Amino acid sequence: MLINIVVLVLRDLLPLAVLFVWLFAYIYPALLNIKKLAWLCVISCLGVSLLFNFAPVMSEYFGGAGLELALVLLTIIIYLSCLVASIFTLNERSHLLVVKLCFMLGLSSFIVIKGANFLIYFLGYLARSADNSSVILGVALALGITFSFCILLYFTLSWCRLRGWEKLLNFFWAIYLGSLLAQIVPMLAQIDLVTDAIPLWDSRWLMADKSEYGHIFKALVGYEATPSLSYLLIYLMAIVLFYLAMLLNKYVTNFNHEPLNSTKVEPQ
Amino acid sequence: MLTFRGKINVSLWLGLQLMVLPFDALATNIPEFHLTLENHLFFPAEIEVPANKKVKLIIYNKDDVAEEFDSFDLNREKMIFPKRKSTIYIGPLPPGEYHFFGEYNPNMATGKVVVKGGSNVN
């Protein structure tokens, strides 16, 4: 029970904490604001309670694919919101309203998915546990691991930022975004919208998906012990999309800042 | 002649039908297998499915508490809510044994999918 609870917290709360660390440390430090966080909290709580209560009903819609379809839709929203907002903030336009809205939408959707999932499983364990002390101990242990890991990640990202290693940080952010979007593949495979029967490789001998390290690496870079071709393709496509969006933004910014009459006037 | 509201209603209905259509179509082509979860046990504990063929697994949870269908071999995990049914698609798989279990009762709720035969269905 203790290990199950630790793994559950790492599975659902660590990815959330990692996203917040990325935003606070590099992508959108302005999020560290009581008013914004309070709004986020209210919206997310409403969403979590809605998904938690309607998940059993949704799971029977569309021939049993309702819940997966809703989660896929939310995951795509998270990816697109984070992509659009981060493209603006990385190009020093974090003051735009669209950035705030996108981050609110993406973050609240992520909290809704992870929060509702955590509640469903946590209450399941709690209902079966004769001794609640192991549950409390498991939560405390996992929160300790999560906080320690996030503090380390925060200082690492801040250190890289201070050293001016933006290209490296952008690369890891692109990988992170790729790992976010690739999460739709196992859900789509479960409802037969993509095929993932044959994995490309099997690295369970090295690190199992459901181990503590497996969850940490999944939260960081989307580690899968038995990834399918579709998983890898979506992962790479999401990374390429990030760089294309960065290029497009740079092109549009340069175009807008170019003077209309670019011919030089020689001084007399 | 349809009113504006009527047109919206028709469009919504058509949209909904288009969304449901792929799932209905899939349901008719893929063989179905049924599993029941009762008193934290899977019935039957062993199901035989054809090799190299996609199959639909429908799991009924007759218990009062939720359970998660979990399988490392099949790479599937799905919550089965109390008194409800869940659907999972698996395969196409090569012949062999693929174990599954209930996340909350891993010692009691266990079973396996036995993939048999050599039919070459894509």
CSV table of C-alpha atoms in Angstrom, one decimal:
chain,number,residue,atom,x,y,z
A,1,MET,CA,0.0,0.0,0.0
A,2,LEU,CA,2.8,2.4,0.9
A,3,ILE,CA,4.6,1.9,-2.4
A,4,ASN,CA,1.3,2.1,-4.3
A,5,ILE,CA,0.5,5.5,-2.8
A,6,VAL,CA,4.1,6.8,-3.4
A,7,VAL,CA,3.8,5.7,-7.1
A,8,LEU,CA,0.3,7.2,-7.4
A,9,VAL,CA,1.5,10.6,-6.2
A,10,LEU,CA,4.5,10.5,-8.4
A,11,ARG,CA,2.4,9.5,-11.4
A,12,ASP,CA,-0.2,12.2,-11.0
A,13,LEU,CA,1.3,15.1,-9.0
A,14,LEU,CA,4.9,15.1,-10.1
A,15,PRO,CA,4.1,15.9,-13.8
A,16,LEU,CA,2.0,18.8,-12.6
A,17,ALA,CA,4.8,20.0,-10.3
A,18,VAL,CA,7.3,19.7,-13.2
A,19,LEU,CA,5.2,21.9,-15.4
A,20,PHE,CA,4.9,24.5,-12.7
A,21,VAL,CA,8.6,24.5,-12.2
A,22,TRP,CA,9.3,24.9,-15.9
A,23,LEU,CA,6.9,27.9,-16.0
A,24,PHE,CA,8.2,29.5,-12.8
A,25,ALA,CA,11.9,29.0,-13.6
A,26,TYR,CA,12.1,29.7,-17.3
A,27,ILE,CA,8.9,30.0,-19.4
A,28,TYR,CA,6.6,32.3,-17.5
A,29,PRO,CA,8.0,33.6,-14.2
A,30,ALA,CA,5.1,36.1,-14.1
A,31,LEU,CA,2.8,33.2,-13.1
A,32,LEU,CA,4.2,33.5,-9.6
A,33,ASN,CA,1.4,35.9,-8.7
A,34,ILE,CA,-1.2,35.4,-6.0
A,35,LYS,CA,-4.1,36.7,-8.1
A,36,LYS,CA,-3.3,34.5,-11.1
A,37,LEU,CA,-2.7,31.4,-8.9
A,38,ALA,CA,-6.0,32.0,-7.0
A,39,TRP,CA,-7.9,32.1,-10.3
A,40,LEU,CA,-6.2,29.0,-11.5
A,41,CYS,CA,-7.1,27.3,-8.3
A,42,VAL,CA,-10.8,28.1,-8.5
A,43,ILE,CA,-11.1,27.1,-12.2
A,44,SER,CA,-9.2,23.9,-11.7
A,45,CYS,CA,-11.2,22.9,-8.6
A,46,LEU,CA,-14.4,23.3,-10.5
A,47,GLY,CA,-13.0,21.3,-13.4
A,48,VAL,CA,-11.6,18.5,-11.2
A,49,SER,CA,-15.0,18.1,-9.4
A,50,LEU,CA,-16.8,18.0,-12.8
A,51,LEU,CA,-14.5,15.4,-14.3
A,52,PHE,CA,-14.4,13.3,-11.1
A,53,ASN,CA,-18.2,13.2,-10.8
A,54,PHE,CA,-18.9,12.6,-14.5
A,55,ALA,CA,-16.0,10.2,-15.4
A,56,PRO,CA,-18.1,7.1,-14.7
A,57,VAL,CA,-20.9,8.3,-17.0
A,58,MET,CA,-18.5,9.5,-19.7
A,59,SER,CA,-16.7,6.2,-19.7
A,60,GLU,CA,-19.7,4.6,-21.3
A,61,TYR,CA,-20.3,7.1,-24.1
A,62,PHE,CA,-19.1,6.5,-27.7
A,63,GLY,CA,-19.0,2.7,-27.2
A,64,GLY,CA,-16.9,3.0,-24.1
A,65,ALA,CA,-14.5,5.6,-25.5
A,66,GLY,CA,-16.0,8.7,-24.0
A,67,LEU,CA,-13.6,9.2,-21.2
A,68,GLU,CA,-10.5,8.6,-23.4
A,69,LEU,CA,-11.8,11.0,-26.0
A,70,ALA,CA,-12.4,13.7,-23.4
A,71,LEU,CA,-8.9,13.2,-22.0
A,72,VAL,CA,-7.3,13.3,-25.5
A,73,LEU,CA,-9.1,16.5,-26.2
A,74,LEU,CA,-7.9,18.1,-22.9
A,75,THR,CA,-4.3,16.9,-23.6
A,76,ILE,CA,-4.4,18.5,-27.1
A,77,ILE,CA,-5.6,21.7,-25.5
A,78,ILE,CA,-2.8,21.6,-22.9
A,79,TYR,CA,-0.2,21.1,-25.6
A,80,LEU,CA,-1.5,23.8,-27.9
A,81,SER,CA,-2.0,26.3,-25.1
A,82,CYS,CA,1.5,25.7,-23.7
A,83,LEU,CA,3.0,25.8,-27.2
A,84,VAL,CA,1.3,29.1,-28.2
A,85,ALA,CA,2.0,30.8,-24.9
A,86,SER,CA,5.6,29.7,-24.6
A,87,ILE,CA,6.3,30.9,-28.2
A,88,PHE,CA,5.2,34.4,-27.2
A,89,THR,CA,7.0,34.4,-23.8
A,90,LEU,CA,10.3,33.1,-25.3
A,91,ASN,CA,10.1,36.0,-27.7
A,92,GLU,CA,9.6,38.5,-25.0
A,93,ARG,CA,5.9,39.1,-25.5
A,94,SER,CA,4.7,37.7,-22.2
A,95,HIS,CA,2.6,40.8,-21.5
A,96,LEU,CA,0.0,39.8,-24.1
A,97,LEU,CA,-3.5,38.8,-23.0
A,98,VAL,CA,-3.4,35.6,-25.2
A,99,VAL,CA,-0.4,34.4,-23.1
A,100,LYS,CA,-2.3,34.7,-19.8
A,101,LEU,CA,-5.4,33.0,-21.3
A,102,CYS,CA,-3.4,30.2,-22.9
A,103,PHE,CA,-1.5,29.4,-19.7
A,104,MET,CA,-4.7,29.5,-17.7
A,105,LEU,CA,-6.4,27.2,-20.1
A,106,GLY,CA,-3.5,24.8,-20.4
A,107,LEU,CA,-2.6,24.7,-16.7
A,108,SER,CA,-6.2,24.3,-15.6
A,109,SER,CA,-6.8,21.5,-18.1
A,110,PHE,CA,-3.6,19.7,-16.9
A,111,ILE,CA,-4.7,20.1,-13.2
A,112,VAL,CA,-8.2,18.8,-14.1
A,113,ILE,CA,-6.8,15.6,-15.8
A,114,LYS,CA,-4.2,14.8,-13.1
A,115,GLY,CA,-6.3,16.0,-10.2
A,116,ALA,CA,-9.4,14.0,-11.1
A,117,ASN,CA,-7.2,10.9,-11.9
A,118,PHE,CA,-5.4,11.2,-8.6
A,119,LEU,CA,-8.7,11.6,-6.7
A,120,ILE,CA,-10.3,8.5,-8.3
A,121,TYR,CA,-7.3,6.3,-7.5
A,122,PHE,CA,-6.5,7.8,-4.1
A,123,LEU,CA,-10.1,7.4,-2.9
A,124,GLY,CA,-10.0,3.8,-4.2
A,125,TYR,CA,-7.0,3.0,-2.1
A,126,LEU,CA,-8.3,4.8,0.9
A,127,ALA,CA,-11.6,2.8,0.7
A,128,ARG,CA,-9.6,-0.4,0.8
A,129,SER,CA,-7.0,0.5,3.4
A,130,ALA,CA,-7.6,-0.8,6.9
A,131,ASP,CA,-4.8,1.2,8.2
A,132,ASN,CA,-4.7,4.9,7.1
A,133,SER,CA,-1.3,5.5,8.6
A,134,SER,CA,0.4,3.8,5.6
A,135,VAL,CA,-1.6,6.1,3.2
A,136,ILE,CA,-0.6,9.2,5.1
A,137,LEU,CA,3.0,8.0,5.2
A,138,GLY,CA,3.0,7.2,1.5
A,139,VAL,CA,1.6,10.7,0.6
A,140,ALA,CA,4.2,12.4,2.9
A,141,LEU,CA,7.0,10.4,1.4
A,142,ALA,CA,5.9,11.0,-2.2
A,143,LEU,CA,5.3,14.8,-1.6
A,144,GLY,CA,8.8,14.9,-0.1
A,145,ILE,CA,10.3,13.3,-3.2
A,146,THR,CA,8.3,15.6,-5.4
A,147,PHE,CA,9.3,18.8,-3.6
A,148,SER,CA,13.0,17.8,-3.4
A,149,PHE,CA,13.0,16.9,-7.1
A,150,CYS,CA,11.2,20.1,-8.1
A,151,ILE,CA,13.6,22.3,-6.0
A,152,LEU,CA,16.6,20.6,-7.8
A,153,LEU,CA,14.9,21.1,-11.2
A,154,TYR,CA,14.1,24.7,-10.4
A,155,PHE,CA,17.7,25.6,-9.5
A,156,THR,CA,19.1,23.6,-12.5
A,157,LEU,CA,16.8,25.5,-14.9
A,158,SER,CA,17.5,28.9,-13.2
A,159,TRP,CA,21.2,28.2,-13.3
A,160,CYS,CA,21.0,27.3,-17.1
A,161,ARG,CA,19.0,30.5,-17.6
A,162,LEU,CA,21.6,32.6,-15.8
A,163,ARG,CA,24.4,31.1,-17.9
A,164,GLY,CA,22.5,32.1,-21.0
A,165,TRP,CA,21.9,28.5,-22.2
A,166,GLU,CA,18.6,29.4,-23.8
A,167,LYS,CA,19.0,27.0,-26.8
A,168,LEU,CA,19.5,24.1,-24.4
A,169,LEU,CA,16.5,25.1,-22.3
A,170,ASN,CA,14.4,25.5,-25.4
A,171,PHE,CA,15.4,22.0,-26.6
A,172,PHE,CA,14.4,20.5,-23.3
A,173,TRP,CA,11.2,22.5,-23.2
A,174,ALA,CA,10.4,21.2,-26.7
A,175,ILE,CA,11.1,17.6,-25.5
A,176,TYR,CA,8.8,18.3,-22.5
A,177,LEU,CA,6.0,19.5,-24.9
A,178,GLY,CA,6.5,16.5,-27.0
A,179,SER,CA,6.1,14.2,-24.0
A,180,LEU,CA,2.9,16.0,-23.1
A,181,LEU,CA,1.3,15.5,-26.5
A,182,ALA,CA,2.5,11.9,-26.9
A,183,GLN,CA,0.3,11.0,-23.9
A,184,ILE,CA,-2.6,10.9,-26.3
A,185,VAL,CA,-1.3,7.8,-28.1
A,186,PRO,CA,-1.9,5.1,-25.4
A,187,MET,CA,-5.4,6.6,-24.9
A,188,LEU,CA,-6.1,6.5,-28.6
A,189,ALA,CA,-4.7,2.9,-28.8
A,190,GLN,CA,-7.0,1.8,-26.0
A,191,ILE,CA,-10.1,2.9,-28.0
A,192,ASP,CA,-8.7,1.6,-31.3
A,193,LEU,CA,-8.0,4.9,-33.0
A,194,VAL,CA,-4.3,4.1,-33.4
A,195,THR,CA,-2.5,0.8,-33.4
A,196,ASP,CA,0.3,0.2,-30.9
A,197,ALA,CA,0.4,-3.6,-30.7
A,198,ILE,CA,4.1,-4.0,-31.5
A,199,PRO,CA,6.4,-1.9,-29.4
A,200,LEU,CA,9.6,-0.5,-31.0
A,201,TRP,CA,11.7,-1.7,-28.1
A,202,ASP,CA,11.3,-3.0,-24.6
A,203,SER,CA,13.4,-1.4,-21.9
A,204,ARG,CA,11.4,-2.7,-18.9
A,205,TRP,CA,14.5,-4.6,-17.8
A,206,LEU,CA,16.2,-1.3,-17.4
A,207,MET,CA,13.4,0.9,-16.0
A,208,ALA,CA,9.7,-0.1,-15.7
A,209,ASP,CA,7.1,2.4,-16.5
A,210,LYS,CA,5.4,1.9,-13.1
A,211,SER,CA,8.6,2.2,-11.0
A,212,GLU,CA,9.5,5.4,-9.1
A,213,TYR,CA,12.2,6.3,-11.6
A,214,GLY,CA,9.9,5.4,-14.5
A,215,HIS,CA,7.4,8.0,-13.3
A,216,ILE,CA,10.1,10.6,-12.7
A,217,PHE,CA,11.5,10.2,-16.3
A,218,LYS,CA,8.0,10.1,-17.7
A,219,ALA,CA,7.2,13.4,-16.0
A,220,LEU,CA,10.4,14.9,-17.3
A,221,VAL,CA,10.8,13.5,-20.9
A,222,GLY,CA,7.8,11.2,-21.4
A,223,TYR,CA,9.7,8.0,-20.9
A,224,GLU,CA,8.0,4.8,-22.1
A,225,ALA,CA,9.5,1.4,-21.7
A,226,THR,CA,7.6,-0.1,-24.6
A,227,PRO,CA,6.9,2.8,-27.0
A,228,SER,CA,5.0,2.3,-30.3
A,229,LEU,CA,5.8,3.8,-33.6
A,230,SER,CA,2.8,6.1,-33.3
A,231,TYR,CA,4.1,7.3,-29.8
A,232,LEU,CA,7.5,8.2,-31.3
A,233,LEU,CA,6.0,9.9,-34.3
A,234,ILE,CA,3.6,12.1,-32.3
A,235,TYR,CA,6.5,12.9,-29.9
A,236,LEU,CA,8.8,14.0,-32.7
A,237,MET,CA,6.0,15.8,-34.5
A,238,ALA,CA,5.3,17.9,-31.4
A,239,ILE,CA,9.0,18.8,-31.1
A,240,VAL,CA,9.2,19.8,-34.7
A,241,LEU,CA,6.0,21.9,-34.4
A,242,PHE,CA,7.6,23.8,-31.5
A,243,TYR,CA,10.7,24.7,-33.6
A,244,LEU,CA,8.5,25.6,-36.6
A,245,ALA,CA,6.4,27.9,-34.5
A,246,MET,CA,9.5,29.5,-33.1
A,247,LEU,CA,10.8,30.1,-36.6
A,248,LEU,CA,7.5,31.5,-37.8
A,249,ASN,CA,7.3,33.8,-34.9
A,250,LYS,CA,10.8,35.1,-35.5
A,251,TYR,CA,10.0,35.6,-39.2
A,252,VAL,CA,6.8,37.5,-38.4
A,253,THR,CA,8.6,39.6,-35.8
A,254,ASN,CA,11.4,40.5,-38.2
A,255,PHE,CA,8.9,41.3,-41.0
A,256,ASN,CA,6.9,43.6,-38.7
A,257,HIS,CA,10.0,45.5,-37.5
A,258,GLU,CA,11.4,46.0,-41.0
A,259,PRO,CA,11.0,49.6,-42.3
A,260,LEU,CA,8.6,49.9,-45.2
A,261,ASN,CA,11.1,51.6,-47.4
A,262,SER,CA,14.3,49.7,-46.8
A,263,THR,CA,16.4,51.5,-49.4
A,264,LYS,CA,19.2,53.4,-47.7
A,265,VAL,CA,19.4,57.1,-48.1
A,266,GLU,CA,23.0,58.2,-48.5
A,267,PRO,CA,23.9,61.3,-46.5
A,268,GLN,CA,24.6,64.3,-48.7
B,1,MET,CA,-38.3,25.1,-45.2
B,2,LEU,CA,-36.2,24.7,-42.0
B,3,THR,CA,-36.0,27.6,-39.6
B,4,PHE,CA,-32.5,28.8,-38.4
B,5,ARG,CA,-33.1,26.9,-35.1
B,6,GLY,CA,-34.1,23.8,-37.0
B,7,LYS,CA,-31.0,24.0,-39.1
B,8,ILE,CA,-28.8,24.1,-36.0
B,9,ASN,CA,-30.7,21.1,-34.5
B,10,VAL,CA,-30.2,19.1,-37.7
B,11,SER,CA,-26.5,20.1,-37.9
B,12,LEU,CA,-26.0,19.1,-34.2
B,13,TRP,CA,-27.7,15.8,-34.8
B,14,LEU,CA,-25.6,15.1,-37.9
B,15,GLY,CA,-22.4,16.1,-36.1
B,16,LEU,CA,-23.2,13.7,-33.3
B,17,GLN,CA,-24.0,10.9,-35.7
B,18,LEU,CA,-20.7,11.5,-37.5
B,19,MET,CA,-18.8,11.3,-34.1
B,20,VAL,CA,-20.5,8.1,-33.1
B,21,LEU,CA,-20.3,6.4,-36.5
B,22,PRO,CA,-16.7,5.3,-36.4
B,23,PHE,CA,-17.2,3.6,-33.0
B,24,ASP,CA,-20.4,1.8,-34.2
B,25,ALA,CA,-18.6,0.7,-37.4
B,26,LEU,CA,-15.6,-0.6,-35.4
B,27,ALA,CA,-17.9,-2.4,-33.0
B,28,THR,CA,-19.5,-4.5,-35.8
B,29,ASN,CA,-16.2,-5.7,-37.4
B,30,ILE,CA,-14.1,-6.6,-34.3
B,31,PRO,CA,-14.8,-9.8,-32.3
B,32,GLU,CA,-16.0,-9.1,-28.8
B,33,PHE,CA,-15.0,-10.9,-25.6
B,34,HIS,CA,-16.6,-10.4,-22.2
B,35,LEU,CA,-15.1,-10.3,-18.8
B,36,THR,CA,-16.9,-9.8,-15.5
B,37,LEU,CA,-15.5,-8.6,-12.2
B,38,GLU,CA,-17.3,-9.8,-9.2
B,39,ASN,CA,-16.1,-10.0,-5.6
B,40,HIS,CA,-12.7,-8.8,-6.8
B,41,LEU,CA,-12.3,-11.8,-9.2
B,42,PHE,CA,-12.3,-11.8,-13.0
B,43,PHE,CA,-14.7,-14.3,-14.7
B,44,PRO,CA,-13.5,-16.1,-16.7
B,45,ALA,CA,-10.0,-15.8,-15.5
B,46,GLU,CA,-8.7,-17.0,-18.8
B,47,ILE,CA,-10.0,-16.0,-22.2
B,48,GLU,CA,-8.9,-17.3,-25.6
B,49,VAL,CA,-8.6,-14.9,-28.5
B,50,PRO,CA,-7.4,-15.4,-32.1
B,51,ALA,CA,-3.9,-14.5,-33.0
B,52,ASN,CA,-3.1,-11.5,-35.3
B,53,LYS,CA,-6.5,-10.1,-34.9
B,54,LYS,CA,-7.8,-7.0,-33.1
B,55,VAL,CA,-10.3,-7.9,-30.4
B,56,LYS,CA,-12.7,-5.9,-28.2
B,57,LEU,CA,-12.7,-6.6,-24.5
B,58,ILE,CA,-15.8,-5.6,-22.6
B,59,ILE,CA,-15.4,-5.7,-18.8
B,60,TYR,CA,-18.3,-5.4,-16.4
B,61,ASN,CA,-17.7,-4.4,-12.9
B,62,LYS,CA,-20.4,-5.9,-10.7
B,63,ASP,CA,-18.7,-4.7,-7.5
B,64,ASP,CA,-19.5,-1.7,-5.5
B,65,VAL,CA,-16.0,-0.2,-5.8
B,66,ALA,CA,-13.9,0.8,-8.7
B,67,GLU,CA,-11.1,-1.4,-10.1
B,68,GLU,CA,-8.4,-0.8,-12.6
B,69,PHE,CA,-7.8,-3.3,-15.4
B,70,ASP,CA,-4.0,-3.4,-15.7
B,71,SER,CA,-1.7,-5.3,-17.9
B,72,PHE,CA,2.0,-4.8,-18.5
B,73,ASP,CA,2.0,-7.5,-21.2
B,74,LEU,CA,-0.9,-5.8,-23.1
B,75,ASN,CA,0.3,-2.3,-22.3
B,76,ARG,CA,-3.2,-1.4,-21.1
B,77,GLU,CA,-4.7,0.2,-18.0
B,78,LYS,CA,-8.3,1.3,-17.6
B,79,MET,CA,-10.5,2.2,-14.7
B,80,ILE,CA,-13.7,0.2,-14.4
B,81,PHE,CA,-16.2,2.2,-12.4
B,82,PRO,CA,-18.5,0.3,-10.0
B,83,LYS,CA,-21.7,-1.2,-11.6
B,84,ARG,CA,-20.5,-0.1,-15.1
B,85,LYS,CA,-18.8,-1.6,-18.1
B,86,SER,CA,-15.6,-0.6,-19.9
B,87,THR,CA,-14.2,-1.3,-23.3
B,88,ILE,CA,-10.6,-2.0,-24.3
B,89,TYR,CA,-9.2,-2.9,-27.7
B,90,ILE,CA,-6.2,-5.2,-27.7
B,91,GLY,CA,-4.1,-6.7,-30.5
B,92,PRO,CA,-3.3,-7.8,-33.1
B,93,LEU,CA,-1.1,-10.1,-31.0
B,94,PRO,CA,1.2,-13.0,-31.7
B,95,PRO,CA,0.3,-16.3,-30.0
B,96,GLY,CA,1.2,-16.4,-26.3
B,97,GLU,CA,-0.1,-15.6,-22.8
B,98,TYR,CA,-0.8,-12.0,-21.7
B,99,HIS,CA,-1.5,-11.5,-18.0
B,100,PHE,CA,-3.7,-8.9,-16.5
B,101,PHE,CA,-4.7,-8.0,-13.0
B,102,GLY,CA,-6.8,-5.5,-10.9
B,103,GLU,CA,-4.7,-2.7,-9.6
B,104,TYR,CA,-6.5,-2.6,-6.2
B,105,ASN,CA,-6.5,-6.4,-5.7
B,106,PRO,CA,-3.4,-7.6,-7.6
B,107,ASN,CA,-3.4,-10.9,-5.7
B,108,MET,CA,-7.1,-11.8,-6.2
B,109,ALA,CA,-8.2,-10.1,-9.4
B,110,THR,CA,-5.9,-11.8,-11.9
B,111,GLY,CA,-6.3,-13.4,-15.3
B,112,LYS,CA,-4.8,-14.0,-18.6
B,113,VAL,CA,-5.5,-13.6,-22.3
B,114,VAL,CA,-4.4,-16.6,-24.2
B,115,VAL,CA,-3.8,-15.8,-27.9
B,116,LYS,CA,-4.1,-18.9,-30.0
B,117,GLY,CA,-4.1,-19.9,-33.7
B,118,GLY,CA,-2.3,-18.5,-36.7
B,119,SER,CA,-4.9,-16.7,-38.7
B,120,ASN,CA,-3.3,-14.0,-40.8
B,121,VAL,CA,-5.8,-11.2,-40.4
B,122,ASN,CA,-4.4,-7.7,-40.6
